């Protein structure tokens, strides 16, 4: 899903509804979660343009045309500015909480900003197993067969991998690394929920040297046993190597388990083995005992044993412009939460117990755990003040939307008076 700024939500219907959380604290979850299906900003785009044909960004057009804009310094311009100064100032303060993470402090696995102008729709994250502090990511739809290695110390791209032999990717939504060191890329998105009768997974070994390279990737055809569906979460178990996909639906999705070994030349059927909430990404902990799932406004960590979900607890997910990705650090001590958008921020959230629910099976009490790295200030995209599995995030998101709406109405009123 692609959006570079939450202002797009102003023109959408945003309704309070449930996203299918389950468990003993389901009532609180339902009361606090926003149904973001209405916030999707664009339809499915099945055919991608050849990369890197992205045109330079153009200034946002003024729908009223040049004649309707006041001349700089005119009475109308001054009056309009005075009338909008207060709401604009308040809005800027609110939007500060959704600004990308500041530049890295030189240490790996900390808050960082993705600096590469080509990466405008980062929809997945995977911590490198070979290169400490490196995170693999990719764009959403409307891009080519490319995967980027980003250094968390600087936010700079240090390698671009071009996948050969996979055709034109359609809607890449997830990335994960298996126990064999191979990178798995999930071309599993379907914005129209059932348009595609099959999706694809691409696989190639993680490069030992970080440099721009072209690799021959293996392509697997995937179907769901209960019919086509949209998905944005691809997870490879770090011990068994089995691939899992979490589907996405406004009424809650399903956890789908792939065959013990993916094969080429035939369809790989994924079967539903569990119920999950609306999720935009997921990741296994390095020991494979926990599965983290995130949505736009919240996140949970589930105990995972024998291929099945166990008890869960909430994690303090940061409020981000468009929350699309999550991964564990290579040592499992924290979760890294990513977002779409130009110069999008990646926020580290410490996880107690290395990401494992308390005890062998987790507490399941719904108590939120984990804390943002750094000072947790809004400018770093931290989750300070967020409690109860995203309630703080939902409240902040609602305030921002209301502020944007107030600014829009004020602008229309000033234009009408002019």
Tab-separated table of C-alpha atoms in Angstrom:
chain	number	residue	atom	x	y	z
A	1	UNK	CA	0.000	0.000	0.000
A	2	UNK	CA	1.391	3.382	-0.952
A	3	UNK	CA	1.061	6.723	0.751
A	4	UNK	CA	3.724	9.147	1.733
A	5	UNK	CA	1.837	11.342	4.226
A	6	UNK	CA	-1.217	10.980	6.447
A	7	UNK	CA	-2.831	14.075	4.869
A	8	UNK	CA	-4.371	11.701	2.307
A	9	UNK	CA	-6.694	10.496	5.035
A	10	UNK	CA	-8.532	13.846	5.052
A	11	UNK	CA	-10.351	12.994	1.839
A	12	UNK	CA	-11.316	9.540	3.052
A	13	UNK	CA	-14.007	8.146	5.303
A	14	UNK	CA	-12.292	7.005	8.482
A	15	UNK	CA	-14.588	5.004	10.678
A	16	UNK	CA	-14.080	3.529	14.097
A	17	UNK	CA	-14.489	-0.209	13.867
A	18	UNK	CA	-12.734	-3.417	14.780
A	19	UNK	CA	-9.860	-5.097	13.029
A	20	UNK	CA	-10.366	-8.530	14.415
A	21	UNK	CA	-8.145	-8.648	17.499
A	22	UNK	CA	-8.746	-11.776	19.474
A	23	UNK	CA	-8.018	-12.818	23.025
A	24	UNK	CA	-9.067	-11.871	26.509
A	25	UNK	CA	-8.580	-8.177	25.862
A	26	UNK	CA	-10.482	-8.148	22.567
A	27	UNK	CA	-13.067	-5.687	23.841
A	28	UNK	CA	-10.504	-3.030	24.600
A	29	UNK	CA	-8.815	-3.618	21.279
A	30	UNK	CA	-12.055	-3.212	19.331
A	31	UNK	CA	-12.823	0.023	21.087
A	32	UNK	CA	-9.446	1.502	20.293
A	33	UNK	CA	-8.620	0.530	16.753
A	34	UNK	CA	-9.293	2.425	13.532
A	35	UNK	CA	-10.597	0.657	10.463
A	36	UNK	CA	-8.090	1.853	7.875
A	37	UNK	CA	-9.551	0.066	4.873
A	38	UNK	CA	-11.193	3.346	3.826
A	39	UNK	CA	-7.786	5.046	3.991
A	40	UNK	CA	-6.286	3.031	1.127
A	41	UNK	CA	-5.129	5.690	-1.322
A	42	UNK	CA	-4.938	3.917	-4.650
A	43	UNK	CA	-6.305	0.931	-6.571
A	44	UNK	CA	-4.278	-2.105	-7.499
A	45	UNK	CA	-1.708	-1.543	-10.236
A	46	UNK	CA	-0.985	-4.941	-11.790
A	47	UNK	CA	1.724	-3.869	-14.213
A	48	UNK	CA	4.848	-2.154	-12.938
A	49	UNK	CA	6.843	0.412	-14.895
A	50	UNK	CA	10.431	-0.571	-15.759
A	51	UNK	CA	12.765	0.637	-13.031
A	52	UNK	CA	14.160	3.288	-12.526
A	53	UNK	CA	11.674	5.282	-14.599
A	54	UNK	CA	10.221	7.175	-11.655
A	55	UNK	CA	9.880	10.831	-12.728
A	56	UNK	CA	11.038	13.583	-10.451
A	57	UNK	CA	8.379	14.692	-7.996
A	58	UNK	CA	6.321	17.652	-9.194
A	59	UNK	CA	4.923	20.385	-6.963
A	60	UNK	CA	1.470	19.605	-5.687
A	61	UNK	CA	-1.004	21.277	-8.111
A	62	UNK	CA	-3.353	23.981	-6.916
A	63	UNK	CA	-6.870	22.812	-7.928
A	64	UNK	CA	-8.127	26.385	-8.013
A	65	UNK	CA	-5.692	27.410	-10.774
A	66	UNK	CA	-3.216	30.288	-10.925
A	67	UNK	CA	-5.897	32.983	-11.209
A	68	UNK	CA	-7.393	32.091	-7.835
A	69	UNK	CA	-4.120	32.425	-5.913
A	70	UNK	CA	-3.446	35.857	-4.296
A	71	UNK	CA	-0.344	37.756	-5.250
A	72	UNK	CA	2.411	37.686	-2.601
A	73	UNK	CA	2.067	40.712	-0.328
A	74	UNK	CA	-1.502	41.523	-1.355
A	75	UNK	CA	-4.167	42.286	1.251
A	76	UNK	CA	-5.907	39.058	0.407
A	77	UNK	CA	-2.718	37.073	0.903
A	78	UNK	CA	-1.940	38.760	4.216
A	79	UNK	CA	-5.492	38.270	5.517
A	80	UNK	CA	-5.506	34.641	4.443
A	81	UNK	CA	-2.194	34.001	6.178
A	82	UNK	CA	-3.360	35.647	9.382
A	83	UNK	CA	-6.546	33.626	9.414
A	84	UNK	CA	-4.697	30.339	8.903
A	85	UNK	CA	-1.648	30.999	11.064
A	86	UNK	CA	-3.107	29.577	14.266
A	87	UNK	CA	-4.500	26.305	12.868
A	88	UNK	CA	-1.415	25.842	10.689
A	89	UNK	CA	0.909	26.261	13.670
A	90	UNK	CA	-1.098	23.775	15.708
A	91	UNK	CA	-1.112	21.329	12.808
A	92	UNK	CA	2.643	21.537	12.413
A	93	UNK	CA	3.077	20.700	16.094
A	94	UNK	CA	0.808	17.680	15.718
A	95	UNK	CA	2.518	16.439	12.584
A	96	UNK	CA	5.832	16.517	14.386
A	97	UNK	CA	4.815	13.264	16.049
A	98	UNK	CA	4.642	11.555	12.658
A	99	UNK	CA	7.918	12.933	11.262
A	100	UNK	CA	10.570	10.418	10.190
A	101	UNK	CA	13.221	9.306	12.644
A	102	UNK	CA	16.232	11.578	12.904
A	103	UNK	CA	19.588	10.587	11.452
A	104	UNK	CA	21.326	7.624	13.032
A	105	UNK	CA	23.830	8.262	15.821
A	106	UNK	CA	26.469	6.055	14.220
A	107	UNK	CA	25.434	2.902	16.089
A	108	UNK	CA	23.739	-0.003	14.276
A	109	UNK	CA	20.158	-1.114	14.919
A	110	UNK	CA	18.978	2.280	16.183
A	111	UNK	CA	16.384	4.737	14.885
A	112	UNK	CA	17.262	5.794	11.356
A	113	UNK	CA	15.817	7.429	8.259
A	114	UNK	CA	15.918	5.733	4.848
A	115	UNK	CA	17.726	8.328	2.744
A	116	UNK	CA	17.541	6.718	-0.711
A	117	UNK	CA	15.122	8.790	-2.884
A	118	UNK	CA	14.271	5.626	-4.843
A	119	UNK	CA	12.747	4.019	-1.741
A	120	UNK	CA	9.406	5.771	-1.440
A	121	UNK	CA	7.198	2.822	-0.445
A	122	UNK	CA	9.223	0.649	1.927
A	123	UNK	CA	6.801	-2.207	2.598
A	124	UNK	CA	9.017	-4.733	4.333
A	125	UNK	CA	12.114	-5.033	6.518
A	126	UNK	CA	14.479	-7.907	7.255
A	127	UNK	CA	17.597	-7.734	9.419
A	128	UNK	CA	20.656	-9.090	7.638
A	129	UNK	CA	22.210	-12.284	8.996
A	130	UNK	CA	25.588	-11.654	7.370
A	131	UNK	CA	26.046	-7.903	7.742
A	132	UNK	CA	25.395	-6.420	11.216
A	133	UNK	CA	23.264	-3.286	11.173
A	134	UNK	CA	22.054	-3.808	7.589
A	135	UNK	CA	18.347	-4.008	6.775
A	136	UNK	CA	16.880	-5.305	3.530
A	137	UNK	CA	13.825	-3.522	2.162
A	138	UNK	CA	11.863	-3.069	-1.069
A	139	UNK	CA	9.251	-0.830	-2.623
A	140	UNK	CA	5.573	-1.677	-2.866
A	141	UNK	CA	3.856	-1.947	-6.268
A	142	UNK	CA	4.841	0.199	-9.242
A	143	UNK	CA	8.506	-0.794	-9.019
A	144	UNK	CA	10.797	-3.405	-10.539
A	145	UNK	CA	12.561	-6.521	-9.196
A	146	UNK	CA	14.757	-4.626	-6.727
A	147	UNK	CA	15.802	-5.164	-3.136
A	148	UNK	CA	17.852	-2.605	-1.210
A	149	UNK	CA	20.360	-3.015	1.625
A	150	UNK	CA	20.172	-0.015	3.975
A	151	UNK	CA	22.789	0.705	6.645
A	152	UNK	CA	21.067	1.610	9.915
A	153	UNK	CA	24.130	3.640	10.984
A	154	UNK	CA	23.648	6.175	8.188
A	155	UNK	CA	20.331	5.416	6.489
A	156	UNK	CA	22.211	5.076	3.201
A	157	UNK	CA	21.668	2.325	0.645
A	158	UNK	CA	24.846	0.253	0.413
A	159	UNK	CA	23.673	-2.313	-2.158
A	160	UNK	CA	20.897	-2.747	-4.719
A	161	UNK	CA	20.036	-6.292	-5.776
A	162	UNK	CA	18.246	-6.824	-9.078
A	163	UNK	CA	16.362	-10.124	-9.262
A	164	UNK	CA	16.632	-11.859	-12.613
A	165	UNK	CA	14.217	-14.505	-13.887
A	166	UNK	CA	11.103	-13.391	-11.980
A	167	UNK	CA	9.282	-11.284	-14.571
A	168	UNK	CA	7.621	-8.036	-13.498
A	169	UNK	CA	6.752	-8.031	-9.783
A	170	UNK	CA	3.146	-7.046	-9.215
A	171	UNK	CA	2.715	-5.969	-5.581
A	172	UNK	CA	5.688	-6.807	-3.350
A	173	UNK	CA	4.673	-6.601	0.307
A	174	UNK	CA	6.984	-8.678	2.493
A	175	UNK	CA	10.566	-9.840	2.967
A	176	UNK	CA	12.178	-12.348	5.317
A	177	UNK	CA	15.402	-14.348	5.703
A	178	UNK	CA	15.372	-18.112	6.224
A	179	UNK	CA	17.681	-20.364	8.261
A	180	UNK	CA	19.610	-21.176	5.097
A	181	UNK	CA	20.538	-17.516	4.688
A	182	UNK	CA	18.284	-17.051	1.667
A	183	UNK	CA	16.197	-13.902	1.258
A	184	UNK	CA	12.497	-14.504	0.539
A	185	UNK	CA	10.493	-11.735	-1.153
A	186	UNK	CA	6.691	-11.917	-1.117
A	187	UNK	CA	4.884	-10.625	-4.206
A	188	UNK	CA	1.648	-11.292	-2.338
A	189	UNK	CA	-0.345	-8.042	-2.364
A	190	UNK	CA	-3.842	-7.920	-3.826
A	191	UNK	CA	-5.553	-4.597	-3.158
A	192	UNK	CA	-8.858	-5.802	-4.604
A	193	UNK	CA	-9.043	-8.890	-2.347
A	194	UNK	CA	-9.291	-11.791	-4.733
A	195	UNK	CA	-8.216	-10.387	-8.100
A	196	UNK	CA	-5.230	-12.720	-8.482
A	197	UNK	CA	-5.761	-16.481	-8.502
A	198	UNK	CA	-2.135	-16.961	-7.474
A	199	UNK	CA	0.762	-14.927	-6.114
A	200	UNK	CA	4.527	-15.386	-6.038
A	201	UNK	CA	7.472	-15.768	-3.693
A	202	UNK	CA	11.005	-15.009	-4.895
A	203	UNK	CA	14.119	-16.438	-3.263
A	204	UNK	CA	17.852	-15.819	-3.562
A	205	UNK	CA	20.920	-16.177	-1.274
A	206	UNK	CA	21.831	-13.116	0.760
A	207	UNK	CA	24.894	-11.589	-0.945
A	208	UNK	CA	28.142	-12.030	0.976
A	209	UNK	CA	29.445	-8.730	-0.372
A	210	UNK	CA	27.456	-5.529	-0.214
A	211	UNK	CA	27.516	-4.039	-3.705
A	212	UNK	CA	25.095	-3.513	-6.572
A	213	UNK	CA	24.531	-6.882	-8.185
A	214	UNK	CA	22.137	-8.968	-10.270
A	215	UNK	CA	21.104	-12.399	-9.008
A	216	UNK	CA	19.070	-15.228	-10.473
A	217	UNK	CA	16.112	-15.728	-8.149
A	218	UNK	CA	13.873	-18.773	-7.816
A	219	UNK	CA	10.179	-18.051	-8.302
A	220	UNK	CA	7.457	-20.044	-6.533
A	221	UNK	CA	3.751	-20.017	-7.444
A	222	UNK	CA	1.464	-19.743	-4.415
A	223	UNK	CA	-2.259	-20.312	-3.876
A	224	UNK	CA	-4.418	-20.295	-0.747
A	225	UNK	CA	-6.482	-23.377	0.012
A	226	UNK	CA	-9.568	-21.260	0.718
A	227	UNK	CA	-9.305	-18.904	-2.257
A	228	UNK	CA	-7.518	-15.686	-3.259
A	229	UNK	CA	-6.961	-12.919	-0.743
A	230	UNK	CA	-4.876	-9.854	0.010
A	231	UNK	CA	-1.741	-10.194	2.149
A	232	UNK	CA	1.142	-7.985	3.226
A	233	UNK	CA	3.031	-10.209	5.671
A	234	UNK	CA	5.568	-12.892	4.724
A	235	UNK	CA	7.481	-14.685	7.485
A	236	UNK	CA	10.028	-17.503	7.199
A	237	UNK	CA	10.528	-19.519	10.378
A	238	UNK	CA	14.200	-19.218	11.400
A	239	UNK	CA	14.465	-22.853	12.512
A	240	UNK	CA	12.199	-24.940	10.259
A	241	UNK	CA	12.419	-22.785	7.118
A	242	UNK	CA	8.662	-23.068	6.619
A	243	UNK	CA	7.044	-20.007	5.053
A	244	UNK	CA	3.988	-18.317	6.569
A	245	UNK	CA	1.730	-15.598	5.162
A	246	UNK	CA	-0.733	-13.448	7.129
A	247	UNK	CA	-3.702	-12.256	5.091
A	248	UNK	CA	-5.215	-8.797	5.500
A	249	UNK	CA	-8.920	-8.082	5.848
A	250	UNK	CA	-10.940	-5.442	7.689
A	251	UNK	CA	-12.665	-8.201	9.661
A	252	UNK	CA	-9.371	-9.874	10.568
A	253	UNK	CA	-7.119	-12.158	8.592
A	254	UNK	CA	-5.680	-15.623	8.744
A	255	UNK	CA	-2.246	-17.127	9.301
A	256	UNK	CA	-1.395	-19.399	6.376
A	257	UNK	CA	1.215	-22.154	6.506
A	258	UNK	CA	3.100	-23.199	3.386
A	259	UNK	CA	4.296	-26.693	2.570
A	260	UNK	CA	7.356	-28.045	4.344
A	261	UNK	CA	9.409	-27.227	1.266
A	262	UNK	CA	8.535	-24.854	-1.551
A	263	UNK	CA	8.766	-26.359	-5.023
A	264	UNK	CA	8.987	-24.993	-8.547
A	265	UNK	CA	6.940	-26.314	-11.453
A	266	UNK	CA	3.813	-26.828	-9.344
A	267	UNK	CA	1.507	-24.786	-7.156
A	268	UNK	CA	2.458	-24.331	-3.493
A	269	UNK	CA	-0.771	-24.403	-1.478
A	270	UNK	CA	-0.906	-22.434	1.783
A	271	UNK	CA	-3.446	-23.549	4.383
A	272	UNK	CA	-5.074	-21.479	7.122
A	273	UNK	CA	-3.815	-22.483	10.569
A	274	UNK	CA	-4.758	-19.522	12.752
A	275	UNK	CA	-6.701	-16.288	13.093
A	276	UNK	CA	-4.901	-12.941	13.181
A	277	UNK	CA	-5.973	-9.288	13.264
A	278	UNK	CA	-5.633	-6.819	10.404
A	279	UNK	CA	-1.853	-6.817	9.881
A	280	UNK	CA	0.519	-4.993	7.547
A	281	UNK	CA	3.653	-7.012	8.373
A	282	UNK	CA	5.069	-9.663	10.651
A	283	UNK	CA	8.358	-11.220	11.734
A	284	UNK	CA	9.629	-14.190	13.724
A	285	UNK	CA	12.076	-13.687	16.559
A	286	UNK	CA	15.540	-15.163	15.833
A	287	UNK	CA	14.833	-18.192	18.037
A	288	UNK	CA	11.492	-18.810	16.330
A	289	UNK	CA	9.525	-18.841	19.592
A	290	UNK	CA	7.702	-15.554	18.962
A	291	UNK	CA	5.831	-13.982	16.068
A	292	UNK	CA	5.350	-10.196	15.965
A	293	UNK	CA	2.434	-8.816	13.955
A	294	UNK	CA	1.787	-5.117	13.399
A	295	UNK	CA	-1.073	-3.024	12.052
A	296	UNK	CA	-1.289	0.676	11.274
A	297	UNK	CA	-1.779	1.645	14.916
A	298	UNK	CA	-0.709	-1.280	17.100
A	299	UNK	CA	1.349	-4.462	17.388
A	300	UNK	CA	1.281	-7.774	19.241
A	301	UNK	CA	3.795	-10.535	19.947
A	302	UNK	CA	2.467	-14.108	19.911
A	303	UNK	CA	4.046	-17.186	21.412
A	304	UNK	CA	4.747	-19.612	18.561
A	305	UNK	CA	5.177	-23.337	19.049
A	306	UNK	CA	4.768	-26.339	16.744
A	307	UNK	CA	3.580	-24.097	13.949
A	308	UNK	CA	0.705	-22.588	15.897
A	309	UNK	CA	-0.050	-19.278	17.622
A	310	UNK	CA	-0.157	-19.145	21.411
A	311	UNK	CA	-0.855	-16.422	23.942
A	312	UNK	CA	-0.072	-12.842	22.998
A	313	UNK	CA	0.704	-9.455	24.473
A	314	UNK	CA	0.688	-5.892	23.185
A	315	UNK	CA	3.835	-4.033	22.148
A	316	UNK	CA	4.190	-0.246	22.079
A	317	UNK	CA	4.194	0.353	18.344
A	318	UNK	CA	5.197	3.875	17.257
A	319	UNK	CA	2.781	6.141	15.422
A	320	UNK	CA	4.051	6.432	11.829
A	321	UNK	CA	2.850	8.014	8.614
A	322	UNK	CA	1.946	4.667	7.071
A	323	UNK	CA	2.978	1.753	9.248
A	324	UNK	CA	3.929	-1.005	6.827
A	325	UNK	CA	6.854	-3.048	8.135
A	326	UNK	CA	8.434	-4.709	11.156
A	327	UNK	CA	11.381	-6.993	11.868
A	328	UNK	CA	13.412	-8.150	14.832
A	329	UNK	CA	16.988	-7.033	15.195
A	330	UNK	CA	19.432	-9.853	14.451
A	331	UNK	CA	19.978	-10.450	18.182
A	332	UNK	CA	16.252	-10.374	18.973
A	333	UNK	CA	16.577	-7.606	21.556
A	334	UNK	CA	14.249	-5.160	19.790
A	335	UNK	CA	11.697	-4.697	17.057
A	336	UNK	CA	12.337	-2.282	14.183
A	337	UNK	CA	9.166	-0.595	12.899
A	338	UNK	CA	9.189	0.943	9.400
A	339	UNK	CA	6.915	3.158	7.353
A	340	UNK	CA	6.241	4.038	3.739
A	341	UNK	CA	7.041	7.452	2.298
A	342	UNK	CA	10.016	9.475	1.119
A	343	UNK	CA	12.712	9.565	3.805
A	344	UNK	CA	10.632	7.257	5.948
A	345	UNK	CA	11.691	6.565	9.511
A	346	UNK	CA	12.556	3.235	11.110
A	347	UNK	CA	12.011	3.169	14.882
A	348	UNK	CA	13.592	0.759	17.345
A	349	UNK	CA	11.363	-0.506	20.170
A	350	UNK	CA	13.024	-2.446	22.968
A	351	UNK	CA	11.304	-5.730	23.748
A	352	UNK	CA	11.508	-7.241	27.194
A	353	UNK	CA	12.819	-10.768	27.285
A	354	UNK	CA	14.244	-10.558	23.775
A	355	UNK	CA	10.794	-10.486	22.214
A	356	UNK	CA	9.465	-13.634	23.926
A	357	UNK	CA	6.151	-13.563	25.808
A	358	UNK	CA	6.691	-14.115	29.531
A	359	UNK	CA	6.972	-17.738	30.552
A	360	UNK	CA	7.019	-20.637	28.142
A	361	UNK	CA	3.649	-19.793	26.639
A	362	UNK	CA	3.318	-16.059	27.229
A	363	UNK	CA	1.145	-14.213	29.660
A	364	UNK	CA	-1.723	-13.405	27.369
A	365	UNK	CA	-2.735	-10.695	29.768
A	366	UNK	CA	-2.683	-8.011	27.107
A	367	UNK	CA	-0.280	-5.804	29.065
A	368	UNK	CA	1.704	-3.577	26.749
A	369	UNK	CA	5.462	-4.024	26.885
A	370	UNK	CA	8.465	-2.647	25.090
A	371	UNK	CA	9.697	0.914	24.907
A	372	UNK	CA	11.100	3.106	22.131
A	373	UNK	CA	14.834	3.588	21.813
A	374	UNK	CA	16.451	6.965	22.346
A	375	UNK	CA	14.552	9.709	24.128
A	376	UNK	CA	11.186	8.782	22.646
A	377	UNK	CA	10.630	12.320	21.460
A	378	UNK	CA	8.035	12.950	18.744
A	379	UNK	CA	10.726	14.054	16.343
A	380	UNK	CA	12.223	10.581	16.462
A	381	UNK	CA	8.942	8.867	15.783
A	382	UNK	CA	8.951	7.241	19.217
A	383	UNK	CA	5.882	5.940	20.964
A	384	UNK	CA	6.072	7.952	24.140
A	385	UNK	CA	2.696	8.148	25.776
A	386	UNK	CA	1.210	5.306	23.751
A	387	UNK	CA	-0.495	2.733	25.918
A	388	UNK	CA	-2.981	-0.089	25.708
A	389	UNK	CA	-1.901	-1.452	22.344
A	390	UNK	CA	-2.105	1.627	20.236
A	391	UNK	CA	-4.765	3.690	22.010
A	392	UNK	CA	-2.364	6.604	22.142
A	393	UNK	CA	-1.636	6.180	18.457
A	394	UNK	CA	-5.302	6.097	17.559
A	395	UNK	CA	-5.929	9.248	19.585
A	396	UNK	CA	-3.026	11.082	17.985
A	397	UNK	CA	-4.116	9.966	14.519
A	398	UNK	CA	-7.640	11.225	15.144
A	399	UNK	CA	-6.343	14.587	16.373
A	400	UNK	CA	-4.167	14.980	13.285
A	401	UNK	CA	-7.066	14.137	10.976
A	402	UNK	CA	-9.330	16.622	12.784
A	403	UNK	CA	-6.621	19.280	12.582
A	404	UNK	CA	-6.178	18.729	8.873
A	405	UNK	CA	-9.922	18.954	8.358
A	406	UNK	CA	-10.098	22.217	10.304
A	407	UNK	CA	-7.294	23.675	8.222
A	408	UNK	CA	-9.018	22.622	4.998
A	409	UNK	CA	-12.329	24.215	5.998
A	410	UNK	CA	-10.542	27.388	7.078
A	411	UNK	CA	-8.842	27.588	3.711
A	412	UNK	CA	-12.147	27.150	1.873
A	413	UNK	CA	-13.739	29.859	4.006
A	414	UNK	CA	-10.949	32.316	3.258
A	415	UNK	CA	-11.217	31.590	-0.443
A	416	UNK	CA	-14.968	32.179	-0.292
A	417	UNK	CA	-14.495	35.512	1.455
A	418	UNK	CA	-11.961	36.483	-1.209
